[in-house]
JSON list of C-alpha atoms in Angstrom, two decimals:
[
{"chain": "A", "resi": 975, "resn": "MET", "atom": "CA", "xyz": [1.34, 4.23, -49.23]},
{"chain": "A", "resi": 976, "resn": "SER", "atom": "CA", "xyz": [-1.38, 6.42, -49.62]},
{"chain": "A", "resi": 977, "resn": "MET", "atom": "CA", "xyz": [-4.93, 5.29, -47.79]},
{"chain": "A", "resi": 978, "resn": "PRO", "atom": "CA", "xyz": [-8.05, 4.49, -49.97]},
{"chain": "A", "resi": 979, "resn": "LEU", "atom": "CA", "xyz": [-9.37, 7.02, -51.73]},
{"chain": "A", "resi": 980, "resn": "GLU", "atom": "CA", "xyz": [-13.04, 6.46, -50.47]},
{"chain": "A", "resi": 981, "resn": "LEU", "atom": "CA", "xyz": [-11.77, 7.91, -46.47]},
{"chain": "A", "resi": 982, "resn": "VAL", "atom": "CA", "xyz": [-9.81, 10.03, -48.36]},
{"chain": "A", "resi": 983, "resn": "ARG", "atom": "CA", "xyz": [-13.26, 11.04, -49.38]},
{"chain": "A", "resi": 984, "resn": "GLN", "atom": "CA", "xyz": [-14.36, 10.61, -46.07]},
{"chain": "A", "resi": 985, "resn": "LEU", "atom": "CA", "xyz": [-12.40, 12.76, -44.21]},
{"chain": "A", "resi": 986, "resn": "THR", "atom": "CA", "xyz": [-11.46, 15.20, -47.20]},
{"chain": "A", "resi": 987, "resn": "GLU", "atom": "CA", "xyz": [-16.35, 16.44, -46.61]},
{"chain": "A", "resi": 988, "resn": "GLU", "atom": "CA", "xyz": [-16.83, 15.32, -43.09]},
{"chain": "A", "resi": 989, "resn": "GLN", "atom": "CA", "xyz": [-13.98, 15.35, -40.40]},
{"chain": "A", "resi": 990, "resn": "ILE", "atom": "CA", "xyz": [-14.44, 19.15, -40.10]},
{"chain": "A", "resi": 991, "resn": "ALA", "atom": "CA", "xyz": [-17.68, 19.80, -39.14]},
{"chain": "A", "resi": 992, "resn": "PHE", "atom": "CA", "xyz": [-17.13, 23.55, -40.53]},
{"chain": "A", "resi": 993, "resn": "VAL", "atom": "CA", "xyz": [-16.74, 21.54, -43.65]},
{"chain": "A", "resi": 994, "resn": "LYS", "atom": "CA", "xyz": [-19.85, 19.11, -43.46]},
{"chain": "A", "resi": 995, "resn": "ARG", "atom": "CA", "xyz": [-21.64, 21.62, -42.80]},
{"chain": "A", "resi": 996, "resn": "SER", "atom": "CA", "xyz": [-20.58, 23.89, -46.13]},
{"chain": "A", "resi": 997, "resn": "GLY", "atom": "CA", "xyz": [-21.55, 21.28, -48.06]},
{"chain": "A", "resi": 998, "resn": "LEU", "atom": "CA", "xyz": [-17.85, 20.70, -49.64]},
{"chain": "A", "resi": 999, "resn": "LYS", "atom": "CA", "xyz": [-17.33, 17.82, -52.20]},
{"chain": "A", "resi": 1000, "resn": "ALA", "atom": "CA", "xyz": [-14.63, 16.11, -53.58]},
{"chain": "A", "resi": 1001, "resn": "GLU", "atom": "CA", "xyz": [-14.73, 15.92, -57.24]},
{"chain": "A", "resi": 1002, "resn": "VAL", "atom": "CA", "xyz": [-11.26, 14.26, -57.74]},
{"chain": "A", "resi": 1003, "resn": "LEU", "atom": "CA", "xyz": [-9.37, 12.56, -55.46]},
{"chain": "A", "resi": 1004, "resn": "GLU", "atom": "CA", "xyz": [-6.08, 10.26, -56.57]},
{"chain": "A", "resi": 1005, "resn": "ALA", "atom": "CA", "xyz": [-2.49, 10.49, -55.61]},
{"chain": "A", "resi": 1006, "resn": "GLY", "atom": "CA", "xyz": [-1.02, 14.01, -57.38]},
{"chain": "A", "resi": 1007, "resn": "HIS", "atom": "CA", "xyz": [-4.28, 15.74, -57.71]},
{"chain": "A", "resi": 1008, "resn": "VAL", "atom": "CA", "xyz": [-7.86, 16.91, -56.50]},
{"chain": "A", "resi": 1009, "resn": "ARG", "atom": "CA", "xyz": [-10.82, 18.95, -57.55]},
{"chain": "A", "resi": 1010, "resn": "LEU", "atom": "CA", "xyz": [-13.27, 20.42, -55.23]},
{"chain": "A", "resi": 1011, "resn": "ARG", "atom": "CA", "xyz": [-16.17, 22.57, -55.23]},
{"chain": "A", "resi": 1012, "resn": "MET", "atom": "CA", "xyz": [-17.82, 24.26, -52.86]},
{"chain": "A", "resi": 1013, "resn": "PRO", "atom": "CA", "xyz": [-21.71, 25.04, -53.27]},
{"chain": "A", "resi": 1014, "resn": "LEU", "atom": "CA", "xyz": [-23.36, 28.49, -53.25]},
{"chain": "A", "resi": 1015, "resn": "ALA", "atom": "CA", "xyz": [-26.47, 27.51, -51.66]},
{"chain": "A", "resi": 1016, "resn": "GLY", "atom": "CA", "xyz": [-25.98, 27.93, -47.58]},
{"chain": "A", "resi": 1017, "resn": "ASN", "atom": "CA", "xyz": [-22.45, 29.55, -47.96]},
{"chain": "A", "resi": 1018, "resn": "GLN", "atom": "CA", "xyz": [-24.43, 32.98, -48.89]},
{"chain": "A", "resi": 1019, "resn": "ASN", "atom": "CA", "xyz": [-23.44, 36.47, -47.59]},
{"chain": "A", "resi": 1020, "resn": "HIS", "atom": "CA", "xyz": [-24.99, 39.79, -46.80]},
{"chain": "A", "resi": 1021, "resn": "ILE", "atom": "CA", "xyz": [-25.06, 40.27, -50.50]},
{"chain": "A", "resi": 1022, "resn": "GLY", "atom": "CA", "xyz": [-25.89, 37.01, -52.40]},
{"chain": "A", "resi": 1023, "resn": "SER", "atom": "CA", "xyz": [-22.88, 35.91, -53.08]},
{"chain": "A", "resi": 1024, "resn": "MET", "atom": "CA", "xyz": [-20.22, 32.95, -51.71]},
{"chain": "A", "resi": 1025, "resn": "TYR", "atom": "CA", "xyz": [-19.13, 33.96, -48.41]},
{"chain": "A", "resi": 1026, "resn": "ALA", "atom": "CA", "xyz": [-15.21, 34.86, -47.83]},
{"chain": "A", "resi": 1027, "resn": "GLY", "atom": "CA", "xyz": [-14.91, 32.49, -45.23]},
{"chain": "A", "resi": 1028, "resn": "ALA", "atom": "CA", "xyz": [-16.32, 29.40, -47.77]},
{"chain": "A", "resi": 1029, "resn": "LEU", "atom": "CA", "xyz": [-13.80, 30.62, -49.80]},
{"chain": "A", "resi": 1030, "resn": "PHE", "atom": "CA", "xyz": [-10.75, 30.45, -47.78]},
{"chain": "A", "resi": 1031, "resn": "THR", "atom": "CA", "xyz": [-12.19, 27.33, -46.68]},
{"chain": "A", "resi": 1032, "resn": "LEU", "atom": "CA", "xyz": [-12.14, 25.58, -50.51]},
{"chain": "A", "resi": 1033, "resn": "ALA", "atom": "CA", "xyz": [-8.26, 27.35, -51.05]},
{"chain": "A", "resi": 1034, "resn": "GLU", "atom": "CA", "xyz": [-7.01, 25.67, -48.32]},
{"chain": "A", "resi": 1035, "resn": "ILE", "atom": "CA", "xyz": [-8.46, 22.12, -47.96]},
{"chain": "A", "resi": 1036, "resn": "PRO", "atom": "CA", "xyz": [-6.80, 21.10, -50.97]},
{"chain": "A", "resi": 1037, "resn": "GLY", "atom": "CA", "xyz": [-3.79, 20.93, -49.44]},
{"chain": "A", "resi": 1038, "resn": "GLY", "atom": "CA", "xyz": [-4.83, 18.01, -47.14]},
{"chain": "A", "resi": 1039, "resn": "ALA", "atom": "CA", "xyz": [-6.86, 16.31, -49.74]},
{"chain": "A", "resi": 1040, "resn": "LEU", "atom": "CA", "xyz": [-3.94, 16.55, -52.05]},
{"chain": "A", "resi": 1041, "resn": "PHE", "atom": "CA", "xyz": [-1.91, 15.07, -49.10]},
{"chain": "A", "resi": 1042, "resn": "LEU", "atom": "CA", "xyz": [-4.83, 12.33, -47.64]},
{"chain": "A", "resi": 1043, "resn": "ALA", "atom": "CA", "xyz": [-4.52, 11.17, -51.82]},
{"chain": "A", "resi": 1044, "resn": "SER", "atom": "CA", "xyz": [-0.83, 11.13, -52.07]},
{"chain": "A", "resi": 1045, "resn": "PHE", "atom": "CA", "xyz": [1.13, 10.32, -48.83]},
{"chain": "A", "resi": 1046, "resn": "ASP", "atom": "CA", "xyz": [1.51, 8.09, -46.67]},
{"chain": "A", "resi": 1047, "resn": "ALA", "atom": "CA", "xyz": [-0.55, 9.09, -42.68]},
{"chain": "A", "resi": 1048, "resn": "ALA", "atom": "CA", "xyz": [1.60, 6.76, -40.99]},
{"chain": "A", "resi": 1049, "resn": "ARG", "atom": "CA", "xyz": [5.03, 8.04, -42.35]},
{"chain": "A", "resi": 1050, "resn": "PHE", "atom": "CA", "xyz": [3.73, 11.77, -42.42]},
{"chain": "A", "resi": 1051, "resn": "TYR", "atom": "CA", "xyz": [1.18, 14.65, -41.19]},
{"chain": "A", "resi": 1052, "resn": "PRO", "atom": "CA", "xyz": [0.77, 18.06, -43.17]},
{"chain": "A", "resi": 1053, "resn": "ILE", "atom": "CA", "xyz": [0.21, 21.54, -41.45]},
{"chain": "A", "resi": 1054, "resn": "VAL", "atom": "CA", "xyz": [-0.54, 24.92, -43.58]},
{"chain": "A", "resi": 1055, "resn": "LYS", "atom": "CA", "xyz": [1.85, 26.72, -42.04]},
{"chain": "A", "resi": 1056, "resn": "GLU", "atom": "CA", "xyz": [0.34, 30.40, -44.20]},
{"chain": "A", "resi": 1057, "resn": "MET", "atom": "CA", "xyz": [-2.64, 31.15, -46.63]},
{"chain": "A", "resi": 1058, "resn": "ASN", "atom": "CA", "xyz": [-3.19, 34.25, -48.61]},
{"chain": "A", "resi": 1059, "resn": "LEU", "atom": "CA", "xyz": [-6.05, 35.07, -50.82]},
{"chain": "A", "resi": 1060, "resn": "ARG", "atom": "CA", "xyz": [-7.00, 37.01, -53.46]},
{"chain": "A", "resi": 1061, "resn": "PHE", "atom": "CA", "xyz": [-10.52, 37.69, -53.87]},
{"chain": "A", "resi": 1062, "resn": "ARG", "atom": "CA", "xyz": [-11.24, 38.99, -57.93]},
{"chain": "A", "resi": 1063, "resn": "ARG", "atom": "CA", "xyz": [-14.44, 39.10, -58.22]},
{"chain": "A", "resi": 1064, "resn": "PRO", "atom": "CA", "xyz": [-18.02, 37.75, -56.71]},
{"chain": "A", "resi": 1065, "resn": "ALA", "atom": "CA", "xyz": [-18.42, 34.57, -56.47]},
{"chain": "A", "resi": 1066, "resn": "THR", "atom": "CA", "xyz": [-21.77, 33.94, -57.26]},
{"chain": "A", "resi": 1067, "resn": "GLY", "atom": "CA", "xyz": [-22.73, 30.09, -57.74]},
{"chain": "A", "resi": 1068, "resn": "ASP", "atom": "CA", "xyz": [-20.56, 27.09, -56.89]},
{"chain": "A", "resi": 1069, "resn": "ILE", "atom": "CA", "xyz": [-16.44, 27.54, -57.14]},
{"chain": "A", "resi": 1070, "resn": "CYS", "atom": "CA", "xyz": [-14.37, 24.78, -58.06]},
{"chain": "A", "resi": 1071, "resn": "VAL", "atom": "CA", "xyz": [-10.73, 24.33, -56.72]},
{"chain": "A", "resi": 1072, "resn": "GLU", "atom": "CA", "xyz": [-8.27, 22.35, -58.06]},
{"chain": "A", "resi": 1073, "resn": "ALA", "atom": "CA", "xyz": [-4.37, 21.40, -56.89]},
{"chain": "A", "resi": 1074, "resn": "ARG", "atom": "CA", "xyz": [-1.93, 19.09, -58.13]},
{"chain": "A", "resi": 1075, "resn": "LEU", "atom": "CA", "xyz": [1.55, 17.62, -57.17]},
{"chain": "A", "resi": 1076, "resn": "THR", "atom": "CA", "xyz": [3.58, 16.12, -60.11]},
{"chain": "A", "resi": 1077, "resn": "ASP", "atom": "CA", "xyz": [5.01, 12.56, -58.49]},
{"chain": "A", "resi": 1078, "resn": "GLU", "atom": "CA", "xyz": [8.75, 13.95, -59.10]},
{"chain": "A", "resi": 1079, "resn": "GLN", "atom": "CA", "xyz": [6.95, 16.47, -56.37]},
{"chain": "A", "resi": 1080, "resn": "ILE", "atom": "CA", "xyz": [5.53, 13.87, -54.31]},
{"chain": "A", "resi": 1081, "resn": "GLN", "atom": "CA", "xyz": [8.87, 11.55, -54.03]},
{"chain": "A", "resi": 1082, "resn": "HIS", "atom": "CA", "xyz": [11.41, 14.73, -53.50]},
{"chain": "A", "resi": 1083, "resn": "LEU", "atom": "CA", "xyz": [8.83, 16.12, -51.09]},
{"chain": "A", "resi": 1084, "resn": "GLN", "atom": "CA", "xyz": [9.29, 12.27, -49.03]},
{"chain": "A", "resi": 1085, "resn": "LYS", "atom": "CA", "xyz": [13.01, 12.04, -50.08]},
{"chain": "A", "resi": 1086, "resn": "GLN", "atom": "CA", "xyz": [13.51, 15.55, -48.03]},
{"chain": "A", "resi": 1087, "resn": "ALA", "atom": "CA", "xyz": [11.13, 14.98, -44.71]},
{"chain": "A", "resi": 1088, "resn": "THR", "atom": "CA", "xyz": [12.18, 11.40, -44.44]},
{"chain": "A", "resi": 1089, "resn": "GLU", "atom": "CA", "xyz": [15.54, 12.80, -43.85]},
{"chain": "A", "resi": 1090, "resn": "GLU", "atom": "CA", "xyz": [15.58, 16.13, -42.48]},
{"chain": "A", "resi": 1091, "resn": "GLY", "atom": "CA", "xyz": [11.94, 15.34, -41.00]},
{"chain": "A", "resi": 1092, "resn": "LYS", "atom": "CA", "xyz": [10.03, 18.27, -42.40]},
{"chain": "A", "resi": 1093, "resn": "ALA", "atom": "CA", "xyz": [9.64, 19.69, -46.32]},
{"chain": "A", "resi": 1094, "resn": "GLU", "atom": "CA", "xyz": [8.00, 22.91, -47.14]},
{"chain": "A", "resi": 1095, "resn": "TYR", "atom": "CA", "xyz": [5.78, 23.20, -50.90]},
{"chain": "A", "resi": 1096, "resn": "VAL", "atom": "CA", "xyz": [3.78, 25.69, -51.92]},
{"chain": "A", "resi": 1097, "resn": "LEU", "atom": "CA", "xyz": [0.32, 25.59, -53.78]},
{"chain": "A", "resi": 1098, "resn": "GLU", "atom": "CA", "xyz": [-0.09, 28.33, -55.84]},
{"chain": "A", "resi": 1099, "resn": "LEU", "atom": "CA", "xyz": [-4.79, 27.62, -56.41]},
{"chain": "A", "resi": 1100, "resn": "GLN", "atom": "CA", "xyz": [-7.49, 29.31, -58.97]},
{"chain": "A", "resi": 1101, "resn": "LEU", "atom": "CA", "xyz": [-10.87, 29.01, -57.61]},
{"chain": "A", "resi": 1102, "resn": "THR", "atom": "CA", "xyz": [-12.95, 29.09, -60.54]},
{"chain": "A", "resi": 1103, "resn": "ASP", "atom": "CA", "xyz": [-16.85, 29.30, -61.39]},
{"chain": "A", "resi": 1104, "resn": "GLU", "atom": "CA", "xyz": [-18.67, 27.34, -63.63]},
{"chain": "A", "resi": 1105, "resn": "SER", "atom": "CA", "xyz": [-17.57, 29.44, -66.52]},
{"chain": "A", "resi": 1106, "resn": "GLY", "atom": "CA", "xyz": [-13.99, 29.14, -65.67]},
{"chain": "A", "resi": 1107, "resn": "GLU", "atom": "CA", "xyz": [-13.89, 32.57, -64.73]},
{"chain": "A", "resi": 1108, "resn": "VAL", "atom": "CA", "xyz": [-11.59, 33.14, -62.03]},
{"chain": "A", "resi": 1109, "resn": "VAL", "atom": "CA", "xyz": [-13.06, 34.47, -58.29]},
{"chain": "A", "resi": 1110, "resn": "ALA", "atom": "CA", "xyz": [-10.13, 33.97, -56.22]},
{"chain": "A", "resi": 1111, "resn": "GLU", "atom": "CA", "xyz": [-6.34, 32.91, -56.21]},
{"chain": "A", "resi": 1112, "resn": "SER", "atom": "CA", "xyz": [-4.69, 31.25, -53.32]},
{"chain": "A", "resi": 1113, "resn": "ARG", "atom": "CA", "xyz": [-1.21, 30.97, -52.24]},
{"chain": "A", "resi": 1114, "resn": "GLY", "atom": "CA", "xyz": [-0.97, 28.27, -49.40]},
{"chain": "A", "resi": 1115, "resn": "LEU", "atom": "CA", "xyz": [2.95, 27.30, -47.72]},
{"chain": "A", "resi": 1116, "resn": "TYR", "atom": "CA", "xyz": [2.70, 24.04, -46.82]},
{"chain": "A", "resi": 1117, "resn": "GLN", "atom": "CA", "xyz": [5.10, 21.75, -44.43]},
{"chain": "A", "resi": 1118, "resn": "LEU", "atom": "CA", "xyz": [4.86, 17.99, -44.93]},
{"chain": "A", "resi": 1119, "resn": "ARG", "atom": "CA", "xyz": [6.12, 16.89, -41.59]},
{"chain": "A", "resi": 1120, "resn": "ARG", "atom": "CA", "xyz": [7.03, 13.55, -40.17]},
{"chain": "A", "resi": 1121, "resn": "HIS", "atom": "CA", "xyz": [6.09, 11.15, -37.45]}
]
């Protein structure tokens, strides 16, 4: 069973000091679906667009948030094995990202991790501005591991 969603929100937004300082907010946290927002304010680079590290953080954090909202942390834990980010255009405002796993994917990953000790999955995400323009694309290889 996944943990209470308010605890998931707190862990997503506040557990990692860098993330807390960035102002990242979880707008949607539910089993199989998360949407996060990174504010431009406080995360600008030398030319006024969003700092690459803030965009990378926004691309990586959904893996953990999706895990916390979807899996039993008493039985499993996640790791990120690989993360790639392709910058498409300058991010000049707040940026959002959504990540999803179907119920079937969640069940399959839990079954595989229970039986084999681990299960890998890929999250391919688009980071978008407020008009829906893609500013970056990410590909993360995650692993669900049994405690």
